Amino acid sequence: MGIEFGNSTMHNSWYFHKYDNKLEDKELAIRTEREFIKALLQSRRKNLIMRVKDWLRAYFNLNILSHLEETGNILESCCAGTDLFFVDPFSNLLPCNGTDEQWIMGNLKKQSWNEIWNSERANEIRSRVSKCGRDCAFIGTARFDMKRHPLKPISWILKNKIRLKTNKDIVVSAGLHF
């Protein structure tokens, strides 16, 4: 159809005003995520750029699958508050919207961008991010991690495209070994 499809996991955080989201059928979610990853790896789009985007989306969705299977985060690190940020409807600048409580770096109505971004408060929040144990699966942080460590997604994609061509199931491990 020439359209792009993305998905995400449900989140519990201050921003979503929810702390009780849960899966009703975890096994179904895992099976569905695995099938989605396989479909992305076997993309039949005519446009090569779109196929490559699908393959990279498969790697991002591997992180969602890892969360569902409770095997941990495949990403090396979180770059929220450093490479990307979130601005809430009240002009508060935060590293992301996935934390338990608001980690406000500053407010754009009261401070300039430079005052906020270079502040001691922003550095304190970045320190919190580096110790955050939520292991989120946000596409924004995944994108930067994939750019910093390109061999990891590339090797996983190649390994699993070969596995699917030989009628083997995908492997969840994001390591560089074949």
mmCIF file of C-alpha atoms in Angstrom:
data_model
loop_
_atom_site.group_PDB
_atom_site.id
_atom_site.type_symbol
_atom_site.label_atom_id
_atom_site.label_comp_id
_atom_site.label_asym_id
_atom_site.label_seq_id
_atom_site.Cartn_x
_atom_site.Cartn_y
_atom_site.Cartn_z
ATOM 1 C CA MET A 1 0.000 0.000 0.000
ATOM 2 C CA GLY A 2 3.043 2.299 0.246
ATOM 3 C CA ILE A 3 2.349 3.302 3.842
ATOM 4 C CA GLU A 4 4.528 3.091 6.935
ATOM 5 C CA PHE A 5 3.425 1.408 10.123
ATOM 6 C CA GLY A 6 4.992 1.803 13.517
ATOM 7 C CA ASN A 7 4.119 0.395 16.878
ATOM 8 C CA SER A 8 5.024 0.905 20.484
ATOM 9 C CA THR A 9 4.586 -0.652 23.865
ATOM 10 C CA MET A 10 2.237 0.752 26.417
ATOM 11 C CA HIS A 11 3.772 3.063 28.959
ATOM 12 C CA ASN A 12 3.130 3.906 32.550
ATOM 13 C CA SER A 13 4.396 7.365 33.445
ATOM 14 C CA TRP A 14 3.509 10.747 34.873
ATOM 15 C CA TYR A 15 2.724 12.008 31.368
ATOM 16 C CA PHE A 16 0.179 9.321 30.557
ATOM 17 C CA HIS A 17 -1.382 9.559 34.030
ATOM 18 C CA LYS A 18 -1.274 5.785 34.184
ATOM 19 C CA TYR A 19 0.586 3.333 36.401
ATOM 20 C CA ASP A 20 -1.617 0.272 35.959
ATOM 21 C CA ASN A 21 -1.234 -0.624 32.264
ATOM 22 C CA LYS A 22 -0.594 -4.323 31.803
ATOM 23 C CA LEU A 23 -0.787 -6.990 29.126
ATOM 24 C CA GLU A 24 -3.770 -9.311 29.254
ATOM 25 C CA ASP A 25 -2.229 -11.918 26.922
ATOM 26 C CA LYS A 26 1.554 -11.664 26.996
ATOM 27 C CA GLU A 27 2.110 -14.769 24.854
ATOM 28 C CA LEU A 28 -0.107 -13.346 22.106
ATOM 29 C CA ALA A 29 1.818 -10.048 22.265
ATOM 30 C CA ILE A 30 5.138 -11.910 21.964
ATOM 31 C CA ARG A 31 3.939 -14.008 19.000
ATOM 32 C CA THR A 32 2.512 -10.924 17.279
ATOM 33 C CA GLU A 33 5.709 -8.926 17.820
ATOM 34 C CA ARG A 34 7.824 -11.767 16.427
ATOM 35 C CA GLU A 35 5.609 -11.973 13.318
ATOM 36 C CA PHE A 36 5.790 -8.205 12.864
ATOM 37 C CA ILE A 37 9.609 -8.315 13.075
ATOM 38 C CA LYS A 38 9.729 -11.127 10.510
ATOM 39 C CA ALA A 39 7.434 -9.186 8.181
ATOM 40 C CA LEU A 40 9.654 -6.109 8.459
ATOM 41 C CA LEU A 41 12.789 -8.166 7.751
ATOM 42 C CA GLN A 42 11.085 -9.673 4.687
ATOM 43 C CA SER A 43 9.840 -6.329 3.380
ATOM 44 C CA ARG A 44 8.794 -6.478 -0.258
ATOM 45 C CA ARG A 45 8.675 -2.769 -0.907
ATOM 46 C CA LYS A 46 9.898 -1.745 -4.344
ATOM 47 C CA ASN A 47 11.776 1.245 -2.954
ATOM 48 C CA LEU A 48 15.146 0.183 -1.446
ATOM 49 C CA ILE A 49 15.160 3.071 1.054
ATOM 50 C CA MET A 50 11.787 1.984 2.415
ATOM 51 C CA ARG A 51 12.962 -1.642 2.668
ATOM 52 C CA VAL A 52 16.032 -0.554 4.630
ATOM 53 C CA LYS A 53 13.791 1.529 6.914
ATOM 54 C CA ASP A 54 11.667 -1.570 7.487
ATOM 55 C CA TRP A 55 14.759 -3.615 8.382
ATOM 56 C CA LEU A 56 15.850 -0.944 10.858
ATOM 57 C CA ARG A 57 12.327 -0.853 12.297
ATOM 58 C CA ALA A 58 12.634 -4.609 12.798
ATOM 59 C CA TYR A 59 15.708 -3.983 14.943
ATOM 60 C CA PHE A 60 13.863 -1.309 16.930
ATOM 61 C CA ASN A 61 10.989 -3.749 17.425
ATOM 62 C CA LEU A 62 13.519 -6.284 18.690
ATOM 63 C CA ASN A 63 13.842 -3.999 21.714
ATOM 64 C CA ILE A 64 10.068 -4.119 22.232
ATOM 65 C CA LEU A 65 10.200 -7.919 21.956
ATOM 66 C CA SER A 66 13.045 -8.002 24.477
ATOM 67 C CA HIS A 67 10.867 -6.039 26.883
ATOM 68 C CA LEU A 68 7.949 -8.405 26.350
ATOM 69 C CA GLU A 69 10.186 -11.432 26.917
ATOM 70 C CA GLU A 70 11.857 -9.650 29.866
ATOM 71 C CA THR A 71 15.364 -10.211 28.491
ATOM 72 C CA GLY A 72 16.473 -6.593 28.940
ATOM 73 C CA ASN A 73 17.223 -3.641 26.739
ATOM 74 C CA ILE A 74 19.232 -4.215 23.543
ATOM 75 C CA LEU A 75 20.315 -0.558 23.411
ATOM 76 C CA GLU A 76 23.691 0.515 24.721
ATOM 77 C CA SER A 77 22.479 3.643 26.458
ATOM 78 C CA CYS A 78 19.730 6.242 26.687
ATOM 79 C CA CYS A 79 20.355 9.626 25.113
ATOM 80 C CA ALA A 80 17.251 11.382 26.472
ATOM 81 C CA GLY A 81 18.110 14.869 27.646
ATOM 82 C CA THR A 82 21.313 14.866 25.587
ATOM 83 C CA ASP A 83 20.381 14.104 21.975
ATOM 84 C CA LEU A 84 16.649 14.562 22.285
ATOM 85 C CA PHE A 85 14.128 16.092 24.641
ATOM 86 C CA PHE A 86 10.422 16.452 25.298
ATOM 87 C CA VAL A 87 8.472 19.685 25.742
ATOM 88 C CA ASP A 88 5.206 19.268 27.615
ATOM 89 C CA PRO A 89 2.118 21.436 26.954
ATOM 90 C CA PHE A 90 3.210 23.826 29.728
ATOM 91 C CA SER A 91 6.612 24.569 28.108
ATOM 92 C CA ASN A 92 8.560 22.387 30.524
ATOM 93 C CA LEU A 93 11.650 20.854 28.957
ATOM 94 C CA LEU A 94 12.223 17.245 30.003
ATOM 95 C CA PRO A 95 14.519 14.473 28.802
ATOM 96 C CA CYS A 96 11.491 12.300 27.957
ATOM 97 C CA ASN A 97 7.928 11.550 28.961
ATOM 98 C CA GLY A 98 8.518 8.024 30.207
ATOM 99 C CA THR A 99 9.726 8.577 33.756
ATOM 100 C CA ASP A 100 7.766 7.909 36.930
ATOM 101 C CA GLU A 101 7.830 11.577 37.880
ATOM 102 C CA GLN A 102 8.549 14.736 35.895
ATOM 103 C CA TRP A 103 12.253 15.407 35.452
ATOM 104 C CA ILE A 104 11.944 19.068 34.505
ATOM 105 C CA MET A 105 15.129 20.666 33.210
ATOM 106 C CA GLY A 106 13.534 24.107 32.948
ATOM 107 C CA ASN A 107 10.641 26.050 31.486
ATOM 108 C CA LEU A 108 10.848 27.775 28.093
ATOM 109 C CA LYS A 109 8.394 30.488 29.196
ATOM 110 C CA LYS A 110 10.702 31.500 32.041
ATOM 111 C CA GLN A 111 14.174 30.727 30.688
ATOM 112 C CA SER A 112 16.003 30.796 27.390
ATOM 113 C CA TRP A 113 16.961 27.590 25.637
ATOM 114 C CA ASN A 114 20.651 28.089 26.474
ATOM 115 C CA GLU A 115 19.907 28.823 30.139
ATOM 116 C CA ILE A 116 17.997 25.562 30.425
ATOM 117 C CA TRP A 117 20.191 23.310 28.293
ATOM 118 C CA ASN A 118 23.446 24.418 29.928
ATOM 119 C CA SER A 119 22.125 24.640 33.491
ATOM 120 C CA GLU A 120 23.217 22.698 36.549
ATOM 121 C CA ARG A 121 19.634 21.394 36.774
ATOM 122 C CA ALA A 122 19.857 19.973 33.235
ATOM 123 C CA ASN A 123 23.147 18.276 34.127
ATOM 124 C CA GLU A 124 21.528 16.810 37.248
ATOM 125 C CA ILE A 125 18.660 15.460 35.139
ATOM 126 C CA ARG A 126 21.118 13.982 32.609
ATOM 127 C CA SER A 127 22.825 12.229 35.511
ATOM 128 C CA ARG A 128 19.449 10.755 36.526
ATOM 129 C CA VAL A 129 18.893 9.589 32.943
ATOM 130 C CA SER A 130 22.254 7.799 32.961
ATOM 131 C CA LYS A 131 21.140 5.862 36.059
ATOM 132 C CA CYS A 132 17.544 5.298 34.946
ATOM 133 C CA GLY A 133 16.548 1.662 35.117
ATOM 134 C CA ARG A 134 13.351 1.808 33.068
ATOM 135 C CA ASP A 135 15.019 0.489 29.882
ATOM 136 C CA CYS A 136 12.464 2.199 27.674
ATOM 137 C CA ALA A 137 11.844 1.257 24.069
ATOM 138 C CA PHE A 138 11.413 4.689 22.488
ATOM 139 C CA ILE A 139 12.175 5.079 18.792
ATOM 140 C CA GLY A 140 13.946 8.392 19.455
ATOM 141 C CA THR A 141 16.540 6.907 21.774
ATOM 142 C CA ALA A 142 16.836 3.761 19.650
ATOM 143 C CA ARG A 143 17.599 5.846 16.561
ATOM 144 C CA PHE A 144 20.556 7.589 18.200
ATOM 145 C CA ASP A 145 21.851 4.325 19.701
ATOM 146 C CA MET A 146 21.688 2.656 16.291
ATOM 147 C CA LYS A 147 23.627 5.539 14.726
ATOM 148 C CA ARG A 148 26.299 5.339 17.443
ATOM 149 C CA HIS A 149 26.658 1.554 17.186
ATOM 150 C CA PRO A 150 25.758 0.746 13.549
ATOM 151 C CA LEU A 151 27.423 -2.679 13.433
ATOM 152 C CA LYS A 152 25.035 -4.029 16.041
ATOM 153 C CA PRO A 153 21.799 -3.475 14.094
ATOM 154 C CA ILE A 154 23.426 -4.223 10.734
ATOM 155 C CA SER A 155 24.816 -7.571 11.898
ATOM 156 C CA TRP A 156 21.519 -8.498 13.581
ATOM 157 C CA ILE A 157 19.568 -7.623 10.425
ATOM 158 C CA LEU A 158 21.897 -9.601 8.144
ATOM 159 C CA LYS A 159 21.990 -12.595 10.491
ATOM 160 C CA ASN A 160 18.216 -12.745 10.737
ATOM 161 C CA LYS A 161 17.551 -12.156 7.044
ATOM 162 C CA ILE A 162 19.801 -15.166 6.362
ATOM 163 C CA ARG A 163 18.044 -17.196 9.071
ATOM 164 C CA LEU A 164 14.625 -16.427 7.590
ATOM 165 C CA LYS A 165 15.838 -17.331 4.063
ATOM 166 C CA THR A 166 16.946 -20.725 5.440
ATOM 167 C CA ASN A 167 13.597 -21.269 7.228
ATOM 168 C CA LYS A 168 15.008 -20.646 10.708
ATOM 169 C CA ASP A 169 13.377 -18.444 13.315
ATOM 170 C CA ILE A 170 14.787 -15.057 14.242
ATOM 171 C CA VAL A 171 17.149 -14.790 17.191
ATOM 172 C CA VAL A 172 16.526 -12.146 19.797
ATOM 173 C CA SER A 173 20.162 -11.678 20.778
ATOM 174 C CA ALA A 174 21.523 -8.445 19.343
ATOM 175 C CA GLY A 175 25.154 -9.554 19.565
ATOM 176 C CA LEU A 176 27.592 -9.350 16.671
ATOM 177 C CA HIS A 177 28.134 -13.115 16.379
ATOM 178 C CA PHE A 178 26.529 -15.311 13.713
#
